[in-house]
Coordinates of C-alpha atoms in Angstrom, one line a residue:
M1 CA 91.2 -224.0 -32.4
T2 CA 90.9 -220.4 -32.4
A3 CA 94.1 -218.0 -32.6
D4 CA 92.8 -216.0 -29.5
W5 CA 93.2 -219.1 -27.5
G6 CA 96.6 -219.8 -28.5
D7 CA 97.6 -216.3 -27.7
A8 CA 95.7 -216.7 -24.3
L9 CA 97.6 -219.7 -23.5
G10 CA 101.0 -217.9 -24.0
G11 CA 101.0 -218.3 -27.8
T12 CA 101.6 -221.9 -28.0
V13 CA 100.1 -224.1 -30.5
V14 CA 101.1 -227.2 -28.9
L15 CA 97.7 -227.7 -27.0
A16 CA 96.0 -227.2 -30.3
E17 CA 98.0 -230.0 -31.9
K18 CA 97.6 -232.3 -29.0
W19 CA 93.9 -232.2 -28.3
P20 CA 92.0 -230.7 -31.2
V21 CA 88.8 -231.8 -29.6
L22 CA 89.0 -228.8 -27.3
G23 CA 88.9 -226.5 -30.3
R24 CA 85.4 -228.0 -31.3
H25 CA 83.9 -227.1 -28.0
E26 CA 83.5 -223.6 -27.4
R27 CA 82.7 -223.6 -23.7
A28 CA 85.9 -225.6 -23.1
V29 CA 87.8 -223.0 -24.9
G30 CA 86.3 -220.3 -22.8
W31 CA 87.0 -222.2 -19.6
L32 CA 90.4 -222.7 -20.3
Q33 CA 90.9 -219.1 -21.5
V34 CA 89.6 -218.0 -17.9
W35 CA 92.2 -220.0 -16.2
A36 CA 94.9 -218.7 -18.4
D37 CA 93.8 -215.1 -17.9
L38 CA 93.9 -215.7 -14.2
G39 CA 97.6 -216.6 -14.6
R40 CA 97.7 -220.3 -13.6
A41 CA 101.0 -222.0 -14.4
P42 CA 101.3 -223.5 -17.8
R43 CA 101.5 -227.1 -16.5
T44 CA 98.2 -226.5 -14.7
I45 CA 96.7 -225.2 -17.8
D46 CA 98.2 -228.5 -19.6
A47 CA 96.8 -230.7 -16.9
Y48 CA 93.3 -229.3 -17.3
S49 CA 93.4 -229.4 -21.1
R50 CA 94.5 -233.2 -21.0
G51 CA 91.8 -234.3 -18.7
L52 CA 89.1 -232.3 -20.3
A53 CA 90.1 -233.3 -23.8
E54 CA 89.9 -236.8 -22.9
Y55 CA 86.4 -236.2 -21.5
L56 CA 85.1 -234.7 -24.4
L57 CA 86.4 -237.4 -26.7
V58 CA 84.3 -239.9 -24.6
C59 CA 81.2 -237.5 -25.2
E60 CA 81.7 -237.4 -28.8
R61 CA 82.1 -241.2 -29.0
E62 CA 78.9 -241.9 -27.1
G63 CA 77.1 -238.7 -29.0
V64 CA 76.6 -236.9 -25.8
D65 CA 76.6 -233.1 -25.6
P66 CA 78.9 -232.2 -22.7
L67 CA 76.5 -229.3 -21.5
T68 CA 73.7 -231.8 -21.1
A69 CA 75.5 -234.7 -19.8
N70 CA 74.6 -236.5 -16.5
R71 CA 76.3 -238.6 -13.9
A72 CA 76.0 -241.8 -16.0
H73 CA 78.0 -240.2 -18.6
V74 CA 80.7 -238.9 -16.1
A75 CA 80.6 -242.5 -14.7
L76 CA 81.3 -243.9 -18.2
F77 CA 84.2 -241.7 -18.5
V78 CA 85.5 -243.2 -14.9
R79 CA 85.1 -246.7 -16.3
E80 CA 86.9 -246.0 -19.5
L81 CA 89.8 -244.4 -17.4
T82 CA 89.9 -247.3 -14.7
S83 CA 89.7 -250.2 -17.4
R84 CA 92.2 -248.8 -19.9
P85 CA 94.7 -251.2 -20.8
S86 CA 98.3 -250.5 -20.5
R87 CA 100.4 -250.6 -23.3
R88 CA 103.7 -250.7 -21.4
G89 CA 102.8 -253.1 -18.7
A90 CA 101.8 -252.8 -15.0
N91 CA 104.5 -250.1 -14.1
V92 CA 104.0 -247.1 -16.3
V93 CA 106.5 -244.5 -15.6
S94 CA 105.0 -241.6 -17.7
I95 CA 101.4 -240.5 -17.5
D96 CA 101.9 -239.1 -21.1
S97 CA 101.9 -242.7 -22.3
G98 CA 98.1 -242.6 -22.2
A99 CA 97.8 -246.0 -20.7
G100 CA 97.9 -247.4 -17.2
L101 CA 96.5 -244.4 -15.4
S102 CA 97.3 -244.6 -11.7
N103 CA 94.5 -243.5 -9.3
A104 CA 96.3 -240.1 -8.6
T105 CA 96.1 -239.5 -12.3
I106 CA 92.4 -240.4 -12.4
Q107 CA 91.6 -238.2 -9.7
Q108 CA 93.5 -235.3 -11.6
R109 CA 91.4 -236.0 -14.7
L110 CA 88.2 -235.7 -12.6
V111 CA 89.3 -232.3 -11.2
S112 CA 89.4 -231.1 -14.7
V113 CA 85.8 -232.3 -15.4
R114 CA 84.5 -231.3 -12.2
L115 CA 86.0 -227.6 -12.5
F116 CA 84.5 -227.3 -16.0
Y117 CA 81.1 -228.1 -14.8
D118 CA 81.6 -225.8 -12.0
F119 CA 82.3 -223.0 -14.9
L120 CA 79.1 -224.0 -16.6
M121 CA 77.2 -223.6 -13.5
E122 CA 78.7 -220.3 -12.8
E123 CA 77.8 -219.0 -16.3
G124 CA 74.2 -220.3 -15.8
L125 CA 74.3 -223.0 -18.3
R126 CA 73.7 -225.8 -15.8
E127 CA 72.1 -226.2 -12.5
S128 CA 74.2 -229.2 -11.2
N129 CA 77.5 -230.7 -11.5
P130 CA 77.5 -234.3 -12.7
A131 CA 80.9 -234.8 -11.7
G132 CA 80.1 -233.4 -8.0
R133 CA 82.5 -233.9 -5.1
G134 CA 80.8 -237.2 -3.9
R135 CA 78.1 -238.0 -1.7
Y136 CA 77.6 -238.4 2.0
T137 CA 78.8 -241.7 3.4
P138 CA 76.2 -243.5 5.3
G139 CA 77.3 -244.3 8.8
R140 CA 79.8 -241.3 9.1
R141 CA 79.4 -239.3 12.1
Q142 CA 81.5 -236.5 11.2
S143 CA 79.6 -234.0 9.1
G144 CA 81.2 -233.2 5.5
Q145 CA 82.6 -236.7 5.2
Q146 CA 82.0 -237.4 1.4
R147 CA 83.0 -240.5 -0.7
G148 CA 84.2 -239.5 -4.4
L149 CA 83.2 -241.0 -7.7
V150 CA 86.6 -242.9 -7.4
P151 CA 87.9 -244.1 -4.0
R152 CA 91.2 -242.1 -3.4
M153 CA 94.3 -244.1 -2.7
T154 CA 97.0 -242.6 -0.5
K155 CA 100.3 -244.1 -0.9
L156 CA 103.8 -243.2 0.5
P157 CA 106.4 -241.7 -1.7
W158 CA 108.7 -244.2 -3.2
I159 CA 112.5 -243.9 -2.2
P160 CA 115.3 -245.9 -3.0
S161 CA 117.2 -248.4 -0.9
E162 CA 120.6 -247.5 0.1
Q163 CA 122.0 -250.0 -2.6
Q164 CA 119.8 -248.2 -5.1
W165 CA 121.1 -245.0 -3.9
L166 CA 124.7 -246.1 -4.3
D167 CA 124.1 -247.2 -7.9
I168 CA 122.5 -243.7 -8.7
L169 CA 125.8 -242.3 -7.2
R170 CA 127.9 -244.3 -9.2
V171 CA 126.6 -243.5 -12.4
A172 CA 126.1 -239.7 -11.3
R173 CA 129.8 -239.7 -10.4
D174 CA 130.6 -239.5 -14.2
E175 CA 128.1 -236.8 -15.0
P176 CA 129.2 -233.2 -15.9
I177 CA 129.6 -230.8 -12.9
R178 CA 126.3 -229.2 -13.7
N179 CA 124.2 -232.2 -13.5
R180 CA 126.2 -233.4 -10.3
V181 CA 125.6 -230.1 -8.6
M182 CA 122.0 -230.1 -9.4
L183 CA 121.4 -233.5 -8.0
A184 CA 123.2 -232.4 -4.9
L185 CA 121.2 -229.3 -4.5
A186 CA 117.9 -231.5 -5.3
Y187 CA 118.6 -233.7 -2.5
D188 CA 120.5 -231.1 -0.1
A189 CA 117.5 -228.5 -0.1
A190 CA 114.8 -230.8 -1.1
L191 CA 113.8 -229.0 -4.3
R192 CA 111.1 -229.7 -6.6
R193 CA 111.9 -229.9 -10.3
E194 CA 110.6 -226.5 -11.2
E195 CA 112.4 -225.0 -8.2
L196 CA 115.7 -226.6 -8.9
C197 CA 115.4 -225.5 -12.7
S198 CA 114.3 -222.0 -12.1
L199 CA 117.2 -221.1 -9.5
R200 CA 119.0 -217.7 -10.4
T201 CA 122.5 -216.4 -9.6
D202 CA 121.0 -214.0 -7.2
D203 CA 119.1 -216.5 -5.4
L204 CA 122.3 -217.9 -3.8
D205 CA 124.0 -216.7 -0.7
P206 CA 127.4 -218.5 -0.7
A207 CA 128.6 -216.7 2.5
R208 CA 125.8 -218.3 4.6
R209 CA 125.4 -221.4 2.2
M210 CA 121.6 -220.3 1.6
L211 CA 119.5 -220.2 -1.4
R212 CA 116.1 -218.7 -1.9
V213 CA 113.3 -220.4 -3.6
R214 CA 111.0 -217.7 -5.0
A215 CA 107.4 -217.9 -4.4
E216 CA 106.6 -217.9 -8.3
T217 CA 108.6 -221.0 -8.7
T218 CA 106.9 -223.1 -6.1
K219 CA 104.0 -225.4 -6.1
N220 CA 101.9 -223.5 -3.4
R221 CA 103.5 -219.9 -4.0
L222 CA 105.4 -219.9 -0.7
E223 CA 108.8 -218.4 -0.5
R224 CA 111.4 -220.0 1.6
M225 CA 115.2 -220.0 2.6
V226 CA 116.8 -223.3 2.6
P227 CA 120.3 -224.1 3.5
Y228 CA 123.0 -226.3 1.8
S229 CA 125.9 -228.4 3.0
A230 CA 129.6 -227.4 2.8
S231 CA 130.3 -230.2 0.3
T232 CA 127.6 -229.1 -2.0
G233 CA 129.1 -225.7 -1.7
V234 CA 132.3 -226.8 -2.9
L235 CA 130.8 -228.5 -5.8
L236 CA 128.5 -225.2 -6.6
S237 CA 131.5 -223.0 -6.4
G238 CA 133.2 -225.4 -9.2
Y239 CA 129.9 -225.0 -11.3
L240 CA 130.0 -221.1 -11.1
T241 CA 133.5 -221.3 -12.6
H242 CA 132.4 -223.5 -15.2
R243 CA 129.4 -221.5 -16.0
S244 CA 131.3 -218.2 -16.3
T245 CA 132.7 -220.1 -19.3
L246 CA 129.2 -220.1 -20.9
S247 CA 127.9 -216.8 -20.0
R248 CA 129.0 -214.0 -17.4
A249 CA 125.7 -212.6 -17.3
R250 CA 123.6 -212.7 -14.2
G251 CA 120.3 -214.7 -14.5
P252 CA 119.4 -218.4 -14.6
L253 CA 121.9 -220.4 -12.6
F254 CA 121.8 -223.8 -14.8
L255 CA 122.2 -223.3 -18.4
S256 CA 122.3 -225.5 -21.4
E257 CA 125.3 -226.6 -22.9
S258 CA 124.0 -228.1 -26.2
R259 CA 124.6 -226.6 -29.7
R260 CA 121.1 -225.9 -30.3
N261 CA 120.3 -223.9 -27.1
H262 CA 123.9 -223.2 -26.2
A263 CA 123.8 -220.8 -22.6
Q264 CA 120.2 -220.9 -22.6
P265 CA 118.2 -221.6 -19.3
L266 CA 118.2 -225.4 -18.8
S267 CA 114.5 -226.7 -19.4
L268 CA 112.5 -228.8 -17.2
W269 CA 112.2 -231.5 -19.8
T270 CA 116.1 -231.4 -20.4
W271 CA 116.6 -232.2 -16.6
S272 CA 114.0 -234.8 -16.7
K273 CA 115.8 -236.6 -19.6
V274 CA 119.0 -236.4 -17.5
V275 CA 117.5 -237.9 -14.4
R276 CA 115.9 -240.6 -16.6
R277 CA 119.0 -241.5 -18.3
I278 CA 120.9 -241.9 -15.0
A279 CA 118.0 -243.8 -13.5
L280 CA 118.1 -246.3 -16.3
E281 CA 121.9 -246.8 -16.6
A282 CA 121.8 -247.2 -12.6
S283 CA 119.1 -249.9 -13.2
V284 CA 116.7 -248.0 -10.9
P285 CA 113.9 -247.1 -13.2
R286 CA 111.5 -245.6 -10.6
F287 CA 114.1 -242.8 -9.7
S288 CA 112.8 -239.4 -10.9
T289 CA 113.2 -235.9 -10.5
H290 CA 111.1 -236.0 -7.4
T291 CA 112.8 -238.7 -5.5
T292 CA 115.6 -236.7 -4.3
R293 CA 113.1 -234.5 -2.5
H294 CA 111.3 -237.6 -1.0
L295 CA 114.5 -239.2 0.3
C296 CA 115.6 -235.8 1.7
L297 CA 112.4 -235.1 3.8
T298 CA 112.1 -239.0 4.8
D299 CA 116.0 -238.6 6.0
L300 CA 115.0 -235.5 8.0
A301 CA 112.2 -237.3 9.8
R302 CA 114.6 -240.5 10.6
M303 CA 117.2 -237.8 12.2
G304 CA 114.4 -236.6 14.6
W305 CA 113.3 -233.1 13.1
E306 CA 110.0 -231.9 14.4
L307 CA 107.2 -232.0 12.1
H308 CA 106.6 -228.3 11.6
T309 CA 110.5 -227.8 10.9
I310 CA 110.4 -230.5 8.2
A311 CA 107.1 -228.5 6.9
T312 CA 108.8 -225.2 6.8
F313 CA 112.0 -226.7 5.1
A314 CA 109.8 -228.3 2.5
G315 CA 107.5 -225.4 1.8
H316 CA 104.4 -227.3 2.7
R317 CA 101.4 -225.1 3.5
N318 CA 99.7 -227.9 5.5
T319 CA 101.6 -230.5 7.6
D320 CA 99.5 -233.1 6.2
S321 CA 101.6 -233.3 3.1
T322 CA 104.7 -233.7 5.8
L323 CA 103.4 -236.7 8.0
Q324 CA 103.7 -238.9 5.0
Y325 CA 107.5 -238.7 5.4
I326 CA 107.2 -239.0 9.0
H327 CA 105.1 -242.3 8.3
L328 CA 107.7 -243.4 5.6
S329 CA 110.6 -242.9 8.0
G330 CA 109.0 -245.4 10.3
R331 CA 110.2 -243.0 13.3
D332 CA 107.0 -242.9 15.3
L333 CA 106.3 -246.8 15.2
A334 CA 110.1 -247.7 15.8
D335 CA 110.2 -245.3 18.9
K336 CA 107.0 -247.1 20.2
L337 CA 108.1 -250.4 19.4
S338 CA 111.6 -249.7 21.1
R339 CA 110.0 -248.5 24.4
G340 CA 107.7 -251.3 24.5
M341 CA 110.4 -253.9 23.7
E342 CA 112.6 -252.3 26.5
H343 CA 109.6 -253.0 29.0
I344 CA 109.3 -256.4 28.0
H345 CA 113.1 -257.1 27.9
A346 CA 113.4 -255.7 31.5
W347 CA 110.5 -257.9 32.6
R348 CA 112.0 -260.9 31.0
I349 CA 115.4 -260.3 32.8
N350 CA 113.6 -259.6 36.1
M351 CA 111.7 -263.0 35.9
L352 CA 114.8 -264.8 35.1
T353 CA 116.9 -263.4 37.9
S354 CA 114.0 -263.2 40.6
T355 CA 113.1 -266.1 43.0
E356 CA 109.6 -264.6 43.6
P357 CA 106.6 -265.3 41.6
Q358 CA 106.2 -263.1 38.6
R359 CA 103.1 -261.6 37.0
C360 CA 102.9 -261.9 33.3
P361 CA 102.1 -258.4 31.7
G362 CA 98.8 -257.9 30.5
D363 CA 97.2 -261.0 32.4
G364 CA 96.7 -262.1 35.9
S365 CA 98.7 -265.2 35.8
D366 CA 101.7 -265.7 37.9
V367 CA 105.0 -267.4 36.6
R368 CA 107.4 -268.8 39.1
G369 CA 110.9 -267.5 38.6
A370 CA 113.8 -269.7 38.1
R371 CA 115.4 -270.8 41.5

């Protein structure tokens, strides 16, 4: 691994230690450096590095030069991903385990390989991309319909049941005020983990109970203003008083209270560990830092918020992302079922109380009413 690459990726040596195979492939280093120079988020670079490193390891194992690999070699990589045994059982919580990869994670790995070969084509080192974006599906009338190397599964987000939510609250009630206010804001404002941990004191507007989610902290670089409730405001006020005992300086809102990082900004990983500990203590292992966001948006859909309003609140660039919460809430289906049942109910009552022959809905038969 070259020192220049470490500097390009923010001076970190973590990637070099984690995936030394990348340092053995000059073009891989060059590709990642381009993304780093373009200012991609560290987590994006990390995901690209992980996916490409796993592919390069398969190439080395098979004695294949990645620059001349064909679709059969990429298919071999796909088979390795889809058949990889799970060391932790069927339900793997962390993708860092290197086992039991989900469909979404496999798609993410393939994105890294696909973009790497796009880069090689742009550099004139290849004429085609062996990990192309699929092929046209026979029988599809709509132009542009493609089928990828691995069928993409679209699953609805997981949200806890009411009892599971109460179990989480029971455990959270005994947490320090910082953790309680972070959970409250994460749900109240439907914040992503990075958005929550990146909040600053000057992002708050206590008078109007609003907070600003800065563009550079969001997934799609869309800044937004979101409200929070009065009860969260009371909790937040208590935390600000507590925070002043750690630091009176303006800056990151949530600070570490550990001896090692006292009064330093709270890291994403520390918050993840806090939520994981709460989830395990509450016996709700599927609960994660993103669950509060899923739950909030689903609750808004249940309350009848319009699609575009929820999308604006969530910071979604496309309403396709918002639709999954409408589906998860069952709102549209429940409304249709309710309207349909009202019609059937009215027909049955009318049939019971009428002395005239009744026609069954949907067919041509007559039914004699009760006399």
